[in-house]
């Protein structure tokens, strides 16, 4: 369409990736197809950001292993990459802060292509000054499954202002599973309904419910997980003896980081 501007999009997926599966990678392909099919967007990059160890999720193995498995899984992609910033933070980082970090990095890289020696505070000032202008043709969207969308409704899992920042300021691409109804969930939430035009629902018609939980269970039981994970990831898991009955009990008695932070709850 003449005179129609295309918005460049970077897709960001946050999560445990414990381990990364073929479905995680497939989500990026589905999201790119959906967005570009609208004629409004050009997806230029995908970023996978594994959560840090401080998240304290049950069965969460060390970030160094999850990072390396994700790196191996993305080797075959020419546009999806892994980023270690979130996973290397000593404390759990809220997703809104991770989104903010990557958006600022994105703006900085766009603005400073020819300016390698930019001083940090000046870069930050330019980011703030040019924020509104740059959003017209450059956007970061959070990519997630329906389970993450529905977790917005779990008490003390998310701050309402964080949801508003992620969905209202940046946007969300949600890949649906066969047993989920994200449209109903959006309809029932006043906050999500307010920003519904920034939520892109992508239906996966080729039903694929690969779950990292089910993968870990199969690995604990010595069952094959081939064709559920990239072969390189399977080899890494075997080489390092990951995902045992012992590792699944890690953090079993620990309160999840968001619940600790937002309710003041402590581990038993």
Tab-separated table of C-alpha atoms in Angstrom:
chain	number	residue	atom	x	y	z
A	1	UNK	CA	0.000	0.000	0.000
A	2	UNK	CA	1.487	3.351	-1.056
A	3	UNK	CA	2.435	5.616	1.816
A	4	UNK	CA	1.954	2.798	4.329
A	5	UNK	CA	4.806	2.535	6.844
A	6	UNK	CA	6.011	-0.825	8.091
A	7	UNK	CA	6.925	-1.149	11.770
A	8	UNK	CA	10.052	-3.138	12.530
A	9	UNK	CA	9.447	-5.600	15.377
A	10	UNK	CA	11.749	-7.445	17.742
A	11	UNK	CA	10.124	-10.385	19.533
A	12	UNK	CA	11.243	-11.064	23.108
A	13	UNK	CA	10.453	-14.343	24.885
A	14	UNK	CA	11.105	-14.583	28.629
A	15	UNK	CA	10.776	-17.780	30.644
A	16	UNK	CA	12.518	-20.706	32.282
A	17	UNK	CA	13.446	-22.644	29.113
A	18	UNK	CA	13.969	-25.622	31.370
A	19	UNK	CA	14.792	-27.048	28.869
A	20	UNK	CA	14.115	-25.191	25.635
A	21	UNK	CA	11.905	-27.257	23.302
A	22	UNK	CA	11.093	-27.244	19.609
A	23	UNK	CA	7.782	-25.578	20.494
A	24	UNK	CA	9.611	-22.625	22.015
A	25	UNK	CA	11.391	-22.121	18.711
A	26	UNK	CA	8.192	-22.738	16.763
A	27	UNK	CA	6.485	-19.877	18.631
A	28	UNK	CA	8.835	-17.390	17.000
A	29	UNK	CA	8.029	-18.666	13.523
A	30	UNK	CA	4.279	-18.558	14.179
A	31	UNK	CA	4.476	-15.033	15.589
A	32	UNK	CA	6.540	-13.750	12.671
A	33	UNK	CA	4.150	-15.230	10.108
A	34	UNK	CA	1.127	-13.752	11.886
A	35	UNK	CA	2.563	-10.242	12.285
A	36	UNK	CA	3.979	-9.994	8.777
A	37	UNK	CA	0.737	-11.325	7.296
A	38	UNK	CA	-1.006	-8.183	8.560
A	39	UNK	CA	1.141	-6.082	6.216
A	40	UNK	CA	1.935	-3.724	9.099
A	41	UNK	CA	5.050	-5.328	10.563
A	42	UNK	CA	8.473	-6.657	9.612
A	43	UNK	CA	9.956	-8.955	12.262
A	44	UNK	CA	13.700	-8.332	12.268
A	45	UNK	CA	14.886	-10.268	15.320
A	46	UNK	CA	13.890	-12.711	18.023
A	47	UNK	CA	15.434	-12.718	21.503
A	48	UNK	CA	15.207	-15.519	24.069
A	49	UNK	CA	15.889	-14.377	27.629
A	50	UNK	CA	16.083	-17.242	30.165
A	51	UNK	CA	15.135	-16.301	33.712
A	52	UNK	CA	17.828	-16.185	36.390
A	53	UNK	CA	18.318	-18.753	39.136
A	54	UNK	CA	16.847	-16.337	41.691
A	55	UNK	CA	13.371	-16.960	40.248
A	56	UNK	CA	13.339	-20.050	42.504
A	57	UNK	CA	10.947	-22.127	40.432
A	58	UNK	CA	10.700	-25.781	41.412
A	59	UNK	CA	13.012	-27.942	39.306
A	60	UNK	CA	14.802	-24.952	37.763
A	61	UNK	CA	18.337	-26.018	36.888
A	62	UNK	CA	21.298	-23.634	36.752
A	63	UNK	CA	21.098	-20.732	34.318
A	64	UNK	CA	24.481	-21.584	32.790
A	65	UNK	CA	23.042	-24.868	31.482
A	66	UNK	CA	19.768	-23.306	30.316
A	67	UNK	CA	21.683	-20.565	28.505
A	68	UNK	CA	23.919	-23.048	26.710
A	69	UNK	CA	20.978	-25.259	25.688
A	70	UNK	CA	19.187	-22.190	24.334
A	71	UNK	CA	22.318	-21.147	22.444
A	72	UNK	CA	22.496	-24.613	20.891
A	73	UNK	CA	18.791	-24.509	19.969
A	74	UNK	CA	19.154	-21.154	18.215
A	75	UNK	CA	22.236	-22.123	16.178
A	76	UNK	CA	20.068	-23.157	13.250
A	77	UNK	CA	18.127	-19.868	13.214
A	78	UNK	CA	19.306	-16.826	11.297
A	79	UNK	CA	17.133	-14.396	13.270
A	80	UNK	CA	16.513	-15.782	16.793
A	81	UNK	CA	19.261	-15.328	19.388
A	82	UNK	CA	19.750	-15.876	23.108
A	83	UNK	CA	20.542	-13.050	25.522
A	84	UNK	CA	22.165	-13.645	28.911
A	85	UNK	CA	21.492	-10.311	30.636
A	86	UNK	CA	18.438	-11.421	32.640
A	87	UNK	CA	19.850	-14.780	33.657
A	88	UNK	CA	23.081	-13.224	34.980
A	89	UNK	CA	21.360	-10.825	37.383
A	90	UNK	CA	21.900	-11.756	41.071
A	91	UNK	CA	18.243	-11.137	41.926
A	92	UNK	CA	15.059	-11.981	40.053
A	93	UNK	CA	14.189	-9.244	37.532
A	94	UNK	CA	10.544	-8.442	36.777
A	95	UNK	CA	9.596	-9.084	33.153
A	96	UNK	CA	8.660	-5.424	32.693
A	97	UNK	CA	12.246	-4.450	33.572
A	98	UNK	CA	13.603	-7.037	31.139
A	99	UNK	CA	11.376	-5.631	28.395
A	100	UNK	CA	12.518	-2.106	29.299
A	101	UNK	CA	16.186	-3.141	29.193
A	102	UNK	CA	15.915	-4.703	25.747
A	103	UNK	CA	13.854	-1.837	24.362
A	104	UNK	CA	16.440	0.702	25.506
A	105	UNK	CA	19.224	-1.447	24.063
A	106	UNK	CA	17.291	-1.642	20.812
A	107	UNK	CA	16.783	2.123	20.601
A	108	UNK	CA	20.410	2.752	21.504
A	109	UNK	CA	21.679	0.415	18.793
A	110	UNK	CA	19.412	2.064	16.224
A	111	UNK	CA	20.447	5.579	17.210
A	112	UNK	CA	24.147	4.978	17.665
A	113	UNK	CA	25.104	2.857	14.666
A	114	UNK	CA	27.709	5.442	13.659
A	115	UNK	CA	28.540	6.571	17.166
A	116	UNK	CA	30.504	3.838	18.915
A	117	UNK	CA	31.874	5.934	21.787
A	118	UNK	CA	28.580	7.311	23.069
A	119	UNK	CA	28.606	8.238	26.739
A	120	UNK	CA	26.070	6.242	28.757
A	121	UNK	CA	24.143	9.178	30.254
A	122	UNK	CA	23.930	10.922	26.880
A	123	UNK	CA	22.651	7.726	25.286
A	124	UNK	CA	19.991	7.396	27.942
A	125	UNK	CA	18.946	11.027	27.491
A	126	UNK	CA	18.576	10.544	23.731
A	127	UNK	CA	16.536	7.409	24.320
A	128	UNK	CA	14.122	9.392	26.466
A	129	UNK	CA	14.019	12.362	24.073
A	130	UNK	CA	13.401	10.230	20.998
A	131	UNK	CA	11.140	7.631	22.598
A	132	UNK	CA	7.882	8.715	20.987
A	133	UNK	CA	9.389	9.314	17.560
A	134	UNK	CA	11.153	5.946	17.420
A	135	UNK	CA	8.148	3.932	18.490
A	136	UNK	CA	6.473	4.715	15.180
A	137	UNK	CA	8.791	2.455	13.212
A	138	UNK	CA	10.394	0.237	15.858
A	139	UNK	CA	8.610	-1.940	18.389
A	140	UNK	CA	9.520	-4.607	20.930
A	141	UNK	CA	6.783	-7.157	21.635
A	142	UNK	CA	6.689	-9.784	24.355
A	143	UNK	CA	6.123	-13.255	22.918
A	144	UNK	CA	4.422	-15.772	25.177
A	145	UNK	CA	2.074	-18.708	25.457
A	146	UNK	CA	-1.486	-18.544	26.726
A	147	UNK	CA	-0.294	-19.740	30.143
A	148	UNK	CA	1.656	-16.492	30.634
A	149	UNK	CA	-1.332	-14.396	29.579
A	150	UNK	CA	-3.530	-16.252	32.061
A	151	UNK	CA	-0.904	-15.837	34.806
A	152	UNK	CA	-1.685	-12.106	34.690
A	153	UNK	CA	-4.782	-13.035	36.674
A	154	UNK	CA	-2.949	-14.914	39.470
A	155	UNK	CA	-2.884	-12.779	42.633
A	156	UNK	CA	0.586	-11.391	43.500
A	157	UNK	CA	2.268	-12.816	40.392
A	158	UNK	CA	2.317	-9.518	38.490
A	159	UNK	CA	2.110	-5.852	39.389
A	160	UNK	CA	-0.756	-4.200	37.515
A	161	UNK	CA	1.490	-1.349	36.389
A	162	UNK	CA	3.917	-3.899	34.909
A	163	UNK	CA	1.142	-5.501	32.876
A	164	UNK	CA	0.061	-2.045	31.695
A	165	UNK	CA	3.638	-1.203	30.672
A	166	UNK	CA	4.236	-4.492	28.829
A	167	UNK	CA	0.914	-4.649	27.011
A	168	UNK	CA	0.039	-0.962	26.748
A	169	UNK	CA	3.422	0.456	25.806
A	170	UNK	CA	4.991	-2.421	23.900
A	171	UNK	CA	2.535	-5.143	22.915
A	172	UNK	CA	2.028	-8.856	23.348
A	173	UNK	CA	1.981	-11.792	20.940
A	174	UNK	CA	0.247	-14.787	22.492
A	175	UNK	CA	0.451	-18.269	20.957
A	176	UNK	CA	-2.612	-20.270	21.967
A	177	UNK	CA	-2.689	-23.881	23.050
A	178	UNK	CA	-5.521	-26.224	22.144
A	179	UNK	CA	-7.153	-26.048	25.578
A	180	UNK	CA	-6.893	-22.287	26.140
A	181	UNK	CA	-9.270	-19.437	25.426
A	182	UNK	CA	-7.254	-16.188	25.550
A	183	UNK	CA	-10.073	-14.094	24.067
A	184	UNK	CA	-12.293	-15.015	27.020
A	185	UNK	CA	-9.512	-14.183	29.470
A	186	UNK	CA	-8.954	-10.780	27.835
A	187	UNK	CA	-12.702	-10.115	27.944
A	188	UNK	CA	-12.777	-10.868	31.681
A	189	UNK	CA	-9.873	-8.539	32.506
A	190	UNK	CA	-10.559	-4.793	32.458
A	191	UNK	CA	-6.834	-4.033	32.156
A	192	UNK	CA	-6.243	-6.389	29.210
A	193	UNK	CA	-9.481	-5.258	27.574
A	194	UNK	CA	-8.225	-1.673	27.724
A	195	UNK	CA	-5.131	-2.641	25.718
A	196	UNK	CA	-6.741	-5.406	23.645
A	197	UNK	CA	-5.604	-3.822	20.369
A	198	UNK	CA	-1.992	-4.353	21.440
A	199	UNK	CA	-2.536	-8.096	22.001
A	200	UNK	CA	-2.017	-10.346	18.999
A	201	UNK	CA	-3.571	-13.786	19.425
A	202	UNK	CA	-1.956	-16.441	17.216
A	203	UNK	CA	-3.742	-19.742	16.811
A	204	UNK	CA	-1.524	-22.795	16.352
A	205	UNK	CA	-3.595	-24.999	14.071
A	206	UNK	CA	-1.011	-27.776	14.029
A	207	UNK	CA	-1.644	-28.869	17.599
A	208	UNK	CA	1.624	-29.128	19.468
A	209	UNK	CA	1.501	-29.215	23.249
A	210	UNK	CA	5.155	-29.949	23.981
A	211	UNK	CA	5.639	-29.060	27.624
A	212	UNK	CA	9.016	-28.665	29.320
A	213	UNK	CA	7.420	-30.301	32.388
A	214	UNK	CA	6.543	-33.400	30.356
A	215	UNK	CA	9.998	-33.393	28.779
A	216	UNK	CA	11.681	-33.358	32.215
A	217	UNK	CA	9.436	-36.200	33.347
A	218	UNK	CA	10.434	-38.304	30.342
A	219	UNK	CA	14.110	-37.524	30.926
A	220	UNK	CA	13.854	-38.552	34.597
A	221	UNK	CA	12.321	-41.843	33.505
A	222	UNK	CA	14.911	-42.528	30.839
A	223	UNK	CA	12.391	-42.180	28.009
A	224	UNK	CA	13.154	-40.755	24.571
A	225	UNK	CA	12.596	-37.047	23.954
A	226	UNK	CA	13.892	-37.084	20.400
A	227	UNK	CA	12.017	-34.770	18.006
A	228	UNK	CA	10.714	-32.803	21.006
A	229	UNK	CA	14.036	-31.010	21.500
A	230	UNK	CA	16.855	-30.204	19.078
A	231	UNK	CA	19.349	-33.085	18.913
A	232	UNK	CA	22.141	-30.786	20.119
A	233	UNK	CA	20.149	-29.986	23.264
A	234	UNK	CA	19.455	-33.675	23.939
A	235	UNK	CA	23.176	-34.403	23.577
A	236	UNK	CA	24.017	-31.595	26.011
A	237	UNK	CA	21.503	-32.893	28.574
A	238	UNK	CA	22.968	-36.400	28.397
A	239	UNK	CA	26.545	-35.145	28.451
A	240	UNK	CA	25.961	-33.159	31.647
A	241	UNK	CA	23.527	-35.569	33.328
A	242	UNK	CA	20.780	-32.955	33.665
A	243	UNK	CA	17.175	-33.468	34.839
A	244	UNK	CA	17.094	-36.124	37.518
A	245	UNK	CA	14.666	-36.797	40.345
A	246	UNK	CA	17.004	-34.781	42.561
A	247	UNK	CA	17.065	-31.739	40.279
A	248	UNK	CA	13.264	-31.754	40.037
A	249	UNK	CA	13.110	-31.184	43.808
A	250	UNK	CA	15.287	-28.093	43.634
A	251	UNK	CA	13.463	-25.100	45.180
A	252	UNK	CA	10.635	-27.440	46.254
A	253	UNK	CA	10.345	-25.719	49.626
A	254	UNK	CA	11.072	-22.213	48.383
A	255	UNK	CA	8.475	-19.537	47.661
A	256	UNK	CA	8.547	-18.322	44.052
A	257	UNK	CA	10.388	-14.982	43.739
A	258	UNK	CA	7.358	-12.863	42.671
A	259	UNK	CA	5.286	-14.173	45.563
A	260	UNK	CA	8.150	-13.464	47.970
A	261	UNK	CA	8.524	-9.926	46.677
A	262	UNK	CA	4.865	-8.952	46.389
A	263	UNK	CA	3.485	-10.646	49.503
A	264	UNK	CA	6.485	-10.644	51.828
A	265	UNK	CA	6.231	-14.432	52.073
A	266	UNK	CA	9.385	-16.334	52.925
A	267	UNK	CA	10.587	-19.874	52.358
A	268	UNK	CA	9.384	-22.495	54.815
